Amino acid sequence: FGTLRSTVVHNAGQMQFSGGNAQVHGSVNNLAGAAIVVSGGGVGSFYGNVQAQAGSEIRVSAGSAAVFFGNVSQASGAAFNGTGSFHFEGGLSVGNSPGLGGAQGDVLFGSGNLYRAEIGGLAGGTGYDRFVVGGALGFGGALQLSLLDGFEPAAGQRFDLFDWALRSGQFARIDFSAATLADGLRWDTSRLYSDGSVGVTAVPEPGAWALMAGGLLALHLRLRRAAVARLCRPLA
């Protein structure tokens, strides 16, 4: 453990951290076949960007933690293993535009984290980004959705962005600016914290809103007249 300072570290072997606090100041490119291992109750803090290539591994053992303050890119086929904790405080994106990511242990999205989810089709892990957590997932920071390759979601479609064993917290902000839908549609996030999905639903036509409002007004007047009638009923 200790401090490593470098512009870029191209890891083709193993970076091992154990028994204390280790700090890496600089970007890390974790190549295929390489591993970053945090074990023995240690904490590994990465202050630069981390790119995990397909076939690479970041392993955080039980009682240990890896903290990422820069942007993390987890390619499909890059394994985040171990039952320790992964803390993302800068930014996280998964897959190969889009793809499948996740971690075997616990994951915490810090208040400064930006999770970027790309949607370009209907199949999770290939058509849109999907993030699967084997332990507890703590939401925080911001979620940014973006549409790819001219994909236009339709009403009734749903995208399972997250899966977890346990969940806590919520995103402070959800950014839809790069995921504009066609007229008459809106994003539905009502199930985001129950099953990890977002969906697309149709916006009721103005006429439907008017009918609904009229029905509610009529019900209100009916209930009011009934209440007045009860008050005015002569005593026996």
C-alpha atoms as a PDB file:
ATOM      1  CA  PHE A   1       0.000   0.000   0.000  1.00  0.00           C
ATOM      2  CA  GLY A   2       1.030   3.607  -0.519  1.00  0.00           C
ATOM      3  CA  THR A   3       0.761   6.167  -3.317  1.00  0.00           C
ATOM      4  CA  LEU A   4       1.339   5.668  -7.017  1.00  0.00           C
ATOM      5  CA  ARG A   5       1.540   8.699  -9.304  1.00  0.00           C
ATOM      6  CA  SER A   6       1.535   8.361 -13.065  1.00  0.00           C
ATOM      7  CA  THR A   7      -0.088   9.870 -16.125  1.00  0.00           C
ATOM      8  CA  VAL A   8      -1.413   6.512 -17.366  1.00  0.00           C
ATOM      9  CA  VAL A   9      -0.851   2.985 -16.052  1.00  0.00           C
ATOM     10  CA  HIS A  10      -1.336   0.256 -18.676  1.00  0.00           C
ATOM     11  CA  ASN A  11      -1.805  -2.802 -16.487  1.00  0.00           C
ATOM     12  CA  ALA A  12      -0.958  -6.071 -18.251  1.00  0.00           C
ATOM     13  CA  GLY A  13      -0.290  -8.054 -15.060  1.00  0.00           C
ATOM     14  CA  GLN A  14      -1.563  -7.566 -11.506  1.00  0.00           C
ATOM     15  CA  MET A  15      -1.923  -4.524  -9.281  1.00  0.00           C
ATOM     16  CA  GLN A  16      -2.241  -5.802  -5.707  1.00  0.00           C
ATOM     17  CA  PHE A  17      -3.358  -3.728  -2.704  1.00  0.00           C
ATOM     18  CA  SER A  18      -3.667  -5.128   0.816  1.00  0.00           C
ATOM     19  CA  GLY A  19      -3.648  -4.219   4.475  1.00  0.00           C
ATOM     20  CA  GLY A  20      -3.918  -0.437   4.236  1.00  0.00           C
ATOM     21  CA  ASN A  21      -4.863   2.540   2.116  1.00  0.00           C
ATOM     22  CA  ALA A  22      -3.521   2.698  -1.424  1.00  0.00           C
ATOM     23  CA  GLN A  23      -3.904   5.714  -3.693  1.00  0.00           C
ATOM     24  CA  VAL A  24      -3.476   5.724  -7.456  1.00  0.00           C
ATOM     25  CA  HIS A  25      -3.189   9.223  -8.961  1.00  0.00           C
ATOM     26  CA  GLY A  26      -3.468   8.803 -12.698  1.00  0.00           C
ATOM     27  CA  SER A  27      -5.546   6.907 -15.218  1.00  0.00           C
ATOM     28  CA  VAL A  28      -5.516   3.105 -15.320  1.00  0.00           C
ATOM     29  CA  ASN A  29      -6.082   0.977 -18.411  1.00  0.00           C
ATOM     30  CA  ASN A  30      -6.776  -2.560 -17.188  1.00  0.00           C
ATOM     31  CA  LEU A  31      -5.956  -4.744 -20.193  1.00  0.00           C
ATOM     32  CA  ALA A  32      -7.384  -8.142 -21.141  1.00  0.00           C
ATOM     33  CA  GLY A  33      -5.980 -10.821 -18.851  1.00  0.00           C
ATOM     34  CA  ALA A  34      -4.900  -8.280 -16.222  1.00  0.00           C
ATOM     35  CA  ALA A  35      -6.254  -7.867 -12.683  1.00  0.00           C
ATOM     36  CA  ILE A  36      -6.537  -5.228  -9.996  1.00  0.00           C
ATOM     37  CA  VAL A  37      -6.909  -6.909  -6.590  1.00  0.00           C
ATOM     38  CA  VAL A  38      -7.863  -5.163  -3.337  1.00  0.00           C
ATOM     39  CA  SER A  39      -7.775  -7.551  -0.366  1.00  0.00           C
ATOM     40  CA  GLY A  40      -6.814  -7.971   3.293  1.00  0.00           C
ATOM     41  CA  GLY A  41      -9.103  -5.239   4.541  1.00  0.00           C
ATOM     42  CA  GLY A  42      -7.442  -2.693   2.273  1.00  0.00           C
ATOM     43  CA  VAL A  43      -8.908   0.303   0.498  1.00  0.00           C
ATOM     44  CA  GLY A  44      -7.816   1.165  -3.024  1.00  0.00           C
ATOM     45  CA  SER A  45      -8.622   4.723  -4.142  1.00  0.00           C
ATOM     46  CA  PHE A  46      -8.362   5.575  -7.835  1.00  0.00           C
ATOM     47  CA  TYR A  47      -8.355   9.301  -8.614  1.00  0.00           C
ATOM     48  CA  GLY A  48      -8.055   9.089 -12.395  1.00  0.00           C
ATOM     49  CA  ASN A  49     -10.167   7.434 -15.035  1.00  0.00           C
ATOM     50  CA  VAL A  50     -10.275   3.631 -15.041  1.00  0.00           C
ATOM     51  CA  GLN A  51     -10.920   1.635 -18.180  1.00  0.00           C
ATOM     52  CA  ALA A  52     -11.647  -2.062 -17.664  1.00  0.00           C
ATOM     53  CA  GLN A  53     -11.179  -3.908 -20.947  1.00  0.00           C
ATOM     54  CA  ALA A  54     -13.025  -7.119 -21.870  1.00  0.00           C
ATOM     55  CA  GLY A  55     -11.269 -10.071 -20.257  1.00  0.00           C
ATOM     56  CA  SER A  56      -9.851  -7.998 -17.384  1.00  0.00           C
ATOM     57  CA  GLU A  57     -10.761  -8.251 -13.700  1.00  0.00           C
ATOM     58  CA  ILE A  58     -11.120  -5.918 -10.737  1.00  0.00           C
ATOM     59  CA  ARG A  59     -11.461  -8.046  -7.593  1.00  0.00           C
ATOM     60  CA  VAL A  60     -12.387  -6.598  -4.206  1.00  0.00           C
ATOM     61  CA  SER A  61     -12.372  -9.181  -1.410  1.00  0.00           C
ATOM     62  CA  ALA A  62     -14.673  -9.254   1.624  1.00  0.00           C
ATOM     63  CA  GLY A  63     -13.923  -6.431   4.051  1.00  0.00           C
ATOM     64  CA  SER A  64     -12.102  -4.420   1.396  1.00  0.00           C
ATOM     65  CA  ALA A  65     -13.206  -1.540  -0.819  1.00  0.00           C
ATOM     66  CA  ALA A  66     -12.319   0.097  -4.114  1.00  0.00           C
ATOM     67  CA  VAL A  67     -13.188   3.781  -4.493  1.00  0.00           C
ATOM     68  CA  PHE A  68     -13.273   5.422  -7.939  1.00  0.00           C
ATOM     69  CA  PHE A  69     -13.223   9.227  -8.133  1.00  0.00           C
ATOM     70  CA  GLY A  70     -12.804   9.447 -11.902  1.00  0.00           C
ATOM     71  CA  ASN A  71     -14.843   8.018 -14.748  1.00  0.00           C
ATOM     72  CA  VAL A  72     -15.011   4.230 -14.901  1.00  0.00           C
ATOM     73  CA  SER A  73     -15.710   2.367 -18.134  1.00  0.00           C
ATOM     74  CA  GLN A  74     -16.581  -1.314 -17.723  1.00  0.00           C
ATOM     75  CA  ALA A  75     -16.586  -3.110 -21.051  1.00  0.00           C
ATOM     76  CA  SER A  76     -18.813  -6.135 -21.584  1.00  0.00           C
ATOM     77  CA  GLY A  77     -16.738  -9.099 -20.439  1.00  0.00           C
ATOM     78  CA  ALA A  78     -14.802  -7.135 -17.798  1.00  0.00           C
ATOM     79  CA  ALA A  79     -15.394  -8.768 -14.400  1.00  0.00           C
ATOM     80  CA  PHE A  80     -15.871  -6.838 -11.159  1.00  0.00           C
ATOM     81  CA  ASN A  81     -15.513  -9.743  -8.733  1.00  0.00           C
ATOM     82  CA  GLY A  82     -15.326 -10.316  -4.983  1.00  0.00           C
ATOM     83  CA  THR A  83     -17.778  -9.672  -2.156  1.00  0.00           C
ATOM     84  CA  GLY A  84     -16.227  -6.350  -1.109  1.00  0.00           C
ATOM     85  CA  SER A  85     -17.513  -2.875  -1.937  1.00  0.00           C
ATOM     86  CA  PHE A  86     -17.236  -0.833  -5.132  1.00  0.00           C
ATOM     87  CA  HIS A  87     -17.736   2.909  -4.594  1.00  0.00           C
ATOM     88  CA  PHE A  88     -18.295   5.111  -7.649  1.00  0.00           C
ATOM     89  CA  GLU A  89     -17.884   8.825  -6.954  1.00  0.00           C
ATOM     90  CA  GLY A  90     -17.158  10.186 -10.438  1.00  0.00           C
ATOM     91  CA  GLY A  91     -18.894   8.442 -13.309  1.00  0.00           C
ATOM     92  CA  LEU A  92     -19.712   4.962 -14.575  1.00  0.00           C
ATOM     93  CA  SER A  93     -20.626   3.570 -17.985  1.00  0.00           C
ATOM     94  CA  VAL A  94     -20.825  -0.064 -19.003  1.00  0.00           C
ATOM     95  CA  GLY A  95     -20.680  -2.161 -22.128  1.00  0.00           C
ATOM     96  CA  ASN A  96     -19.641  -1.436 -25.673  1.00  0.00           C
ATOM     97  CA  SER A  97     -22.402   1.054 -26.489  1.00  0.00           C
ATOM     98  CA  PRO A  98     -24.457  -0.555 -25.099  1.00  0.00           C
ATOM     99  CA  GLY A  99     -23.603  -3.643 -23.044  1.00  0.00           C
ATOM    100  CA  LEU A 100     -23.703  -5.616 -19.812  1.00  0.00           C
ATOM    101  CA  GLY A 101     -21.902  -4.644 -16.608  1.00  0.00           C
ATOM    102  CA  GLY A 102     -22.145  -5.067 -12.871  1.00  0.00           C
ATOM    103  CA  ALA A 103     -20.342  -6.333  -9.795  1.00  0.00           C
ATOM    104  CA  GLN A 104     -20.408  -9.478  -7.680  1.00  0.00           C
ATOM    105  CA  GLY A 105     -20.291  -7.577  -4.367  1.00  0.00           C
ATOM    106  CA  ASP A 106     -21.836  -4.339  -3.106  1.00  0.00           C
ATOM    107  CA  VAL A 107     -22.031  -1.156  -5.185  1.00  0.00           C
ATOM    108  CA  LEU A 108     -22.524   2.412  -4.006  1.00  0.00           C
ATOM    109  CA  PHE A 109     -23.194   5.318  -6.361  1.00  0.00           C
ATOM    110  CA  GLY A 110     -21.931   8.382  -4.467  1.00  0.00           C
ATOM    111  CA  SER A 111     -23.558  11.802  -4.537  1.00  0.00           C
ATOM    112  CA  GLY A 112     -21.124  13.003  -7.212  1.00  0.00           C
ATOM    113  CA  ASN A 113     -21.496   9.997  -9.489  1.00  0.00           C
ATOM    114  CA  LEU A 114     -23.047  10.092 -12.951  1.00  0.00           C
ATOM    115  CA  TYR A 115     -24.303   6.734 -14.241  1.00  0.00           C
ATOM    116  CA  ARG A 116     -24.702   6.814 -18.007  1.00  0.00           C
ATOM    117  CA  ALA A 117     -27.221   4.405 -19.521  1.00  0.00           C
ATOM    118  CA  GLU A 118     -27.476   4.018 -23.293  1.00  0.00           C
ATOM    119  CA  ILE A 119     -30.593   2.674 -24.989  1.00  0.00           C
ATOM    120  CA  GLY A 120     -30.525   1.531 -28.599  1.00  0.00           C
ATOM    121  CA  GLY A 121     -32.784  -1.538 -28.649  1.00  0.00           C
ATOM    122  CA  LEU A 122     -35.009  -3.850 -26.633  1.00  0.00           C
ATOM    123  CA  ALA A 123     -32.577  -6.561 -25.450  1.00  0.00           C
ATOM    124  CA  GLY A 124     -30.876  -5.942 -22.121  1.00  0.00           C
ATOM    125  CA  GLY A 125     -27.086  -6.136 -22.322  1.00  0.00           C
ATOM    126  CA  THR A 126     -26.995  -5.808 -26.104  1.00  0.00           C
ATOM    127  CA  GLY A 127     -29.745  -3.351 -27.047  1.00  0.00           C
ATOM    128  CA  TYR A 128     -29.445  -1.250 -23.891  1.00  0.00           C
ATOM    129  CA  ASP A 129     -27.095  -1.025 -20.898  1.00  0.00           C
ATOM    130  CA  ARG A 130     -27.853  -3.354 -18.023  1.00  0.00           C
ATOM    131  CA  PHE A 131     -26.078  -3.331 -14.634  1.00  0.00           C
ATOM    132  CA  VAL A 132     -26.378  -6.395 -12.363  1.00  0.00           C
ATOM    133  CA  VAL A 133     -25.264  -6.288  -8.715  1.00  0.00           C
ATOM    134  CA  GLY A 134     -24.885  -9.481  -6.690  1.00  0.00           C
ATOM    135  CA  GLY A 135     -25.031  -7.667  -3.340  1.00  0.00           C
ATOM    136  CA  ALA A 136     -26.492  -4.351  -2.231  1.00  0.00           C
ATOM    137  CA  LEU A 137     -26.892  -1.444  -4.648  1.00  0.00           C
ATOM    138  CA  GLY A 138     -27.023   2.063  -3.186  1.00  0.00           C
ATOM    139  CA  PHE A 139     -28.379   4.667  -5.592  1.00  0.00           C
ATOM    140  CA  GLY A 140     -27.096   8.232  -5.511  1.00  0.00           C
ATOM    141  CA  GLY A 141     -25.861  11.003  -7.754  1.00  0.00           C
ATOM    142  CA  ALA A 142     -27.421  11.249 -11.202  1.00  0.00           C
ATOM    143  CA  LEU A 143     -28.734   8.932 -13.915  1.00  0.00           C
ATOM    144  CA  GLN A 144     -28.325  10.037 -17.525  1.00  0.00           C
ATOM    145  CA  LEU A 145     -30.264   8.297 -20.302  1.00  0.00           C
ATOM    146  CA  SER A 146     -29.304   8.596 -23.954  1.00  0.00           C
ATOM    147  CA  LEU A 147     -30.731   7.085 -27.138  1.00  0.00           C
ATOM    148  CA  LEU A 148     -28.424   5.524 -29.748  1.00  0.00           C
ATOM    149  CA  ASP A 149     -28.459   5.156 -33.519  1.00  0.00           C
ATOM    150  CA  GLY A 150     -31.820   6.785 -34.051  1.00  0.00           C
ATOM    151  CA  PHE A 151     -33.678   4.306 -31.813  1.00  0.00           C
ATOM    152  CA  GLU A 152     -37.193   5.529 -31.016  1.00  0.00           C
ATOM    153  CA  PRO A 153     -38.849   3.846 -28.019  1.00  0.00           C
ATOM    154  CA  ALA A 154     -42.571   3.173 -28.273  1.00  0.00           C
ATOM    155  CA  ALA A 155     -45.358   3.248 -25.700  1.00  0.00           C
ATOM    156  CA  GLY A 156     -45.428   0.113 -23.568  1.00  0.00           C
ATOM    157  CA  GLN A 157     -41.737  -0.705 -23.945  1.00  0.00           C
ATOM    158  CA  ARG A 158     -39.688  -1.172 -20.767  1.00  0.00           C
ATOM    159  CA  PHE A 159     -35.937  -1.326 -20.140  1.00  0.00           C
ATOM    160  CA  ASP A 160     -34.510  -3.262 -17.171  1.00  0.00           C
ATOM    161  CA  LEU A 161     -31.486  -1.092 -16.362  1.00  0.00           C
ATOM    162  CA  PHE A 162     -30.603  -2.451 -12.902  1.00  0.00           C
ATOM    163  CA  ASP A 163     -30.831  -5.685 -10.936  1.00  0.00           C
ATOM    164  CA  TRP A 164     -29.749  -6.202  -7.315  1.00  0.00           C
ATOM    165  CA  ALA A 165     -30.090  -8.377  -4.218  1.00  0.00           C
ATOM    166  CA  LEU A 166     -30.729  -5.385  -1.900  1.00  0.00           C
ATOM    167  CA  ARG A 167     -31.362  -1.720  -2.699  1.00  0.00           C
ATOM    168  CA  SER A 168     -31.153   1.611  -0.900  1.00  0.00           C
ATOM    169  CA  GLY A 169     -31.237   5.295  -1.812  1.00  0.00           C
ATOM    170  CA  GLN A 170     -32.393   7.113  -4.942  1.00  0.00           C
ATOM    171  CA  PHE A 171     -30.888   9.181  -7.710  1.00  0.00           C
ATOM    172  CA  ALA A 172     -30.886  12.880  -6.896  1.00  0.00           C
ATOM    173  CA  ARG A 173     -31.428  13.709 -10.570  1.00  0.00           C
ATOM    174  CA  ILE A 174     -32.437  11.918 -13.769  1.00  0.00           C
ATOM    175  CA  ASP A 175     -31.344  13.554 -17.024  1.00  0.00           C
ATOM    176  CA  PHE A 176     -33.473  12.821 -20.101  1.00  0.00           C
ATOM    177  CA  SER A 177     -31.991  15.569 -22.290  1.00  0.00           C
ATOM    178  CA  ALA A 178     -30.269  13.025 -24.566  1.00  0.00           C
ATOM    179  CA  ALA A 179     -33.283  10.690 -24.606  1.00  0.00           C
ATOM    180  CA  THR A 180     -36.043  12.793 -26.150  1.00  0.00           C
ATOM    181  CA  LEU A 181     -39.160  10.815 -27.037  1.00  0.00           C
ATOM    182  CA  ALA A 182     -41.662  11.348 -29.843  1.00  0.00           C
ATOM    183  CA  ASP A 183     -44.602  13.653 -29.277  1.00  0.00           C
ATOM    184  CA  GLY A 184     -47.257  12.098 -27.074  1.00  0.00           C
ATOM    185  CA  LEU A 185     -44.817   9.913 -25.124  1.00  0.00           C
ATOM    186  CA  ARG A 186     -43.060  10.324 -21.789  1.00  0.00           C
ATOM    187  CA  TRP A 187     -40.593   8.381 -19.651  1.00  0.00           C
ATOM    188  CA  ASP A 188     -42.054   6.425 -16.733  1.00  0.00           C
ATOM    189  CA  THR A 189     -39.692   5.941 -13.758  1.00  0.00           C
ATOM    190  CA  SER A 190     -42.320   4.697 -11.300  1.00  0.00           C
ATOM    191  CA  ARG A 191     -40.715   1.229 -11.141  1.00  0.00           C
ATOM    192  CA  LEU A 192     -37.062   2.298 -11.163  1.00  0.00           C
ATOM    193  CA  TYR A 193     -36.561   1.599  -7.454  1.00  0.00           C
ATOM    194  CA  SER A 194     -38.761  -1.499  -7.290  1.00  0.00           C
ATOM    195  CA  ASP A 195     -37.522  -3.553 -10.242  1.00  0.00           C
ATOM    196  CA  GLY A 196     -34.816  -1.342 -11.759  1.00  0.00           C
ATOM    197  CA  SER A 197     -36.667  -0.513 -14.960  1.00  0.00           C
ATOM    198  CA  VAL A 198     -37.789   2.567 -16.842  1.00  0.00           C
ATOM    199  CA  GLY A 199     -40.595   2.525 -19.357  1.00  0.00           C
ATOM    200  CA  VAL A 200     -42.346   4.589 -21.997  1.00  0.00           C
ATOM    201  CA  THR A 201     -45.978   5.551 -21.691  1.00  0.00           C
ATOM    202  CA  ALA A 202     -48.400   7.600 -23.725  1.00  0.00           C
ATOM    203  CA  VAL A 203     -49.421  11.055 -22.549  1.00  0.00           C
ATOM    204  CA  PRO A 204     -53.250  11.277 -22.324  1.00  0.00           C
ATOM    205  CA  GLU A 205     -54.832  13.437 -25.010  1.00  0.00           C
ATOM    206  CA  PRO A 206     -56.158  16.842 -23.881  1.00  0.00           C
ATOM    207  CA  GLY A 207     -59.696  15.556 -24.405  1.00  0.00           C
ATOM    208  CA  ALA A 208     -59.052  12.654 -22.074  1.00  0.00           C
ATOM    209  CA  TRP A 209     -57.732  15.038 -19.419  1.00  0.00           C
ATOM    210  CA  ALA A 210     -60.870  17.174 -19.819  1.00  0.00           C
ATOM    211  CA  LEU A 211     -63.145  14.155 -19.438  1.00  0.00           C
ATOM    212  CA  MET A 212     -61.225  13.035 -16.367  1.00  0.00           C
ATOM    213  CA  ALA A 213     -61.376  16.495 -14.834  1.00  0.00           C
ATOM    214  CA  GLY A 214     -65.087  16.738 -15.611  1.00  0.00           C
ATOM    215  CA  GLY A 215     -65.736  13.370 -14.010  1.00  0.00           C
ATOM    216  CA  LEU A 216     -63.849  14.347 -10.875  1.00  0.00           C
ATOM    217  CA  LEU A 217     -65.751  17.637 -10.678  1.00  0.00           C
ATOM    218  CA  ALA A 218     -69.093  15.861 -11.056  1.00  0.00           C
ATOM    219  CA  LEU A 219     -68.126  13.386  -8.329  1.00  0.00           C
ATOM    220  CA  HIS A 220     -67.079  16.231  -6.052  1.00  0.00           C
ATOM    221  CA  LEU A 221     -70.401  18.064  -6.573  1.00  0.00           C
ATOM    222  CA  ARG A 222     -72.367  14.868  -5.968  1.00  0.00           C
ATOM    223  CA  LEU A 223     -70.545  14.188  -2.715  1.00  0.00           C
ATOM    224  CA  ARG A 224     -71.007  17.805  -1.636  1.00  0.00           C
ATOM    225  CA  ARG A 225     -74.769  17.737  -2.306  1.00  0.00           C
ATOM    226  CA  ALA A 226     -75.045  14.480  -0.352  1.00  0.00           C
ATOM    227  CA  ALA A 227     -73.192  16.024   2.582  1.00  0.00           C
ATOM    228  CA  VAL A 228     -75.424  19.124   2.538  1.00  0.00           C
ATOM    229  CA  ALA A 229     -78.528  16.941   2.406  1.00  0.00           C
ATOM    230  CA  ARG A 230     -77.407  15.026   5.474  1.00  0.00           C
ATOM    231  CA  LEU A 231     -76.783  18.260   7.382  1.00  0.00           C
ATOM    232  CA  CYS A 232     -80.204  19.656   6.469  1.00  0.00           C
ATOM    233  CA  ARG A 233     -82.143  16.492   7.363  1.00  0.00           C
ATOM    234  CA  PRO A 234     -84.703  17.303  10.122  1.00  0.00           C
ATOM    235  CA  LEU A 235     -84.088  15.712  13.497  1.00  0.00           C
ATOM    236  CA  ALA A 236     -86.468  12.895  14.452  1.00  0.00           C
END
